[in-house]
C-alpha angles and dihedrals in degrees: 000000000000099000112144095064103018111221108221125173137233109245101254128333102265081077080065105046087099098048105034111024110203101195083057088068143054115245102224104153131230128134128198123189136178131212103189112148112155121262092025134093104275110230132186125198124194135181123207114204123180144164087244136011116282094215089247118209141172122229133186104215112182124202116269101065130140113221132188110215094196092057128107101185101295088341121098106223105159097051100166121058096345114196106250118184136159114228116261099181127036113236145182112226140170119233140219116221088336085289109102145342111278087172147015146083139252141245081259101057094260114132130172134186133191125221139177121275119167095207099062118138121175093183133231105309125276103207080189079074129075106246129234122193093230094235083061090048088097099041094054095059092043090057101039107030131063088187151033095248088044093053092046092060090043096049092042103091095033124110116213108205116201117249125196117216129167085358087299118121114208090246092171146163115194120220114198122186128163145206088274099061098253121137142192135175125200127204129179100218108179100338095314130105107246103195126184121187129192149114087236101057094098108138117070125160124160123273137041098060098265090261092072084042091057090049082057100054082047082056086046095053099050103046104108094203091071096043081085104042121186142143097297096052099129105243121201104241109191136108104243123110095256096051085049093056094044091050087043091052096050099049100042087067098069092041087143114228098273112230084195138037087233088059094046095045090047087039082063097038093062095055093043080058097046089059088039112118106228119246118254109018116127092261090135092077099072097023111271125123147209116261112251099191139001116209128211112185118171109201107200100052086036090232121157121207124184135168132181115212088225093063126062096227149075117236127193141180131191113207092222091075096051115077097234097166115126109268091040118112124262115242139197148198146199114227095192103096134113089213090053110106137102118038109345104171091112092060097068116122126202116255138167110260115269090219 
């Protein structure tokens, strides 16, 4: 339950159409939210949401890997001072089009998730800098940080330069959190790293840039009408990135505290389905998109859920169970499979690393 900075809601949008408004942004659709009380199992749920399907795989990366930051698959796209590194840490991440992590989670408890935000700006390139193609920005903290504040000083002189794949450009804001309930959330605004970091800062949805998002939770909090919430608090119902926070926001107040890991992952499963975006209606038509998958990781277990809208069932993976120690093979898996659910550590396959 969210207790120490109480997340209220503004009745409706129309009361935000001053403050946020929506026909200035896209509507591409991804929630984050945190669930980290003290003295319980932090979780993180995410949904990705997207006009196609982004091929989504798992993969298995155990430390000891060499990347090339300046890579986009065989294409050089960062000529000049590419980012190189060598994993520190194993992880079990979820691709995009087989070209970079846009979610998961480390051996260390550290896990990271990109999702869509219009106003990205990388800037004009600093070749001072060393240089990140934007779809390897997660990974490399993954490899390389065990915490938030580890990750922050790693990713502080990097670059990322953004990259363009299937007419998509990688128009991204990164969100970090750890087994010890921290969080931070990056954003590239005109060409200038725009870092908060808190362990309240839970909630986290597209567009606006998270400080007007932010604008938005202060409204939330002083609007007398939600101190006292009940069954008749107006709830915005939309699709669009502000009425998901909002909604986000609202529900994750009254998470109630999980005996089991089972009640807290299914705690977290229903929010994550309460910000989904259903499967069929005509979206498309003012750019907003079904959601493909929706993640659970519990970090402090290392646990990985994952569930594809298209499947029936919940998968999940510990890493425990997975040999992520340099000089092990990478492995993969398809989600997309009406017969994948339960524990599914022993259906990796081995596979030659993606990037």
């Amino acid at each position: 339950m969210i207790n120490r900075r109480r997340l209220l809601q503004l009745g409706g949008s129309v009361a935000l159409g001053s403050a946020l408004p929506l026909g200035a942004m896209q509507a591409e659709a991804c929630t984050r939210v945190l669930w980290n009380n003290p003295g319980r199992q932090v979780l993180v749920g995410r949904t990705m949401d997207w006009p196609e399907s982004t091929e989504p795989k798992l993969y298995a990366l155990p430390a000891g890997l060499a990347r090339d930051g300046g890579k986009l698959g065989p294409h050089v796209v960062v000529p000049q001072n590419p980012l190189r590194w060598r994993a520190r840490y194993g992880s079990l991440i979820a691709a995009a089009y087989d070209l970079g992590a846009v979610d998961g989670v480390n051996a260390r408890g550290l896990a990271g998730h990109l999702l869509y935000l219009t106003e990205t700006d990388f800037g004009a390139r600093d070749v001072t800098r060393p240089g990140l193609q934007a779809g390897l920005w997660l990974q490399y903290a993954l490899d390389c940080a065990a915490t938030v504040a580890e990750a922050l000083a790693l990713l502080a002189p990097v670059q990322p330069v953004m990259i363009e794949a299937e007419g998509h450009k990688a128009s991204v804001h990164l969100a970090i959190e750890d087994a010890t309930g921290d969080s931070a959330i990056i954003e590239y605004i005109g060409g200038q790293a725009v870092i908060h970091h808190s362990p309240e800062d839970r909630v986290m949805t597209n567009d606006p840039p998270y400080a007007q998002q932010l604008v938005l939770l202060k409204q939330m909090q002083s609007d007398p009408a939600f101190i006292h919430p009940s069954r008749n608090t107006p709830l915005p119902g939309n699709v669009n990135p502000v009425d998901r926070f909002q909604r986000a926001s609202f529900f994750s107040q009254f998470l109630p505290e999980p005996k089991t890991e089972r009640d807290a992952t299914a705690a977290m499963f229903s929010i994550m389905a309460n910000v989904s975006v259903p499967i069929g209606a005509p979206y498309k038509d003012f750019g907003t998109y079904n959601t493909e998958y929706r993640s659970v990781i519990n970090l402090s277990t290392r646990t990985y859920y994952f569930q594809l809208t298209t499947v029936p069932s919940v998968s999940w993976t510990r890493l425990d169970g997975l040999d992520l120690k340099a000089g092990a093979p990478a492995l993969t898996l398809d989600p997309d499979g009406v017969d994948i659910g339960g524990d599914v550590v022993r259906r990796y396959r081995p596979v030659t690393p993606p990037f």
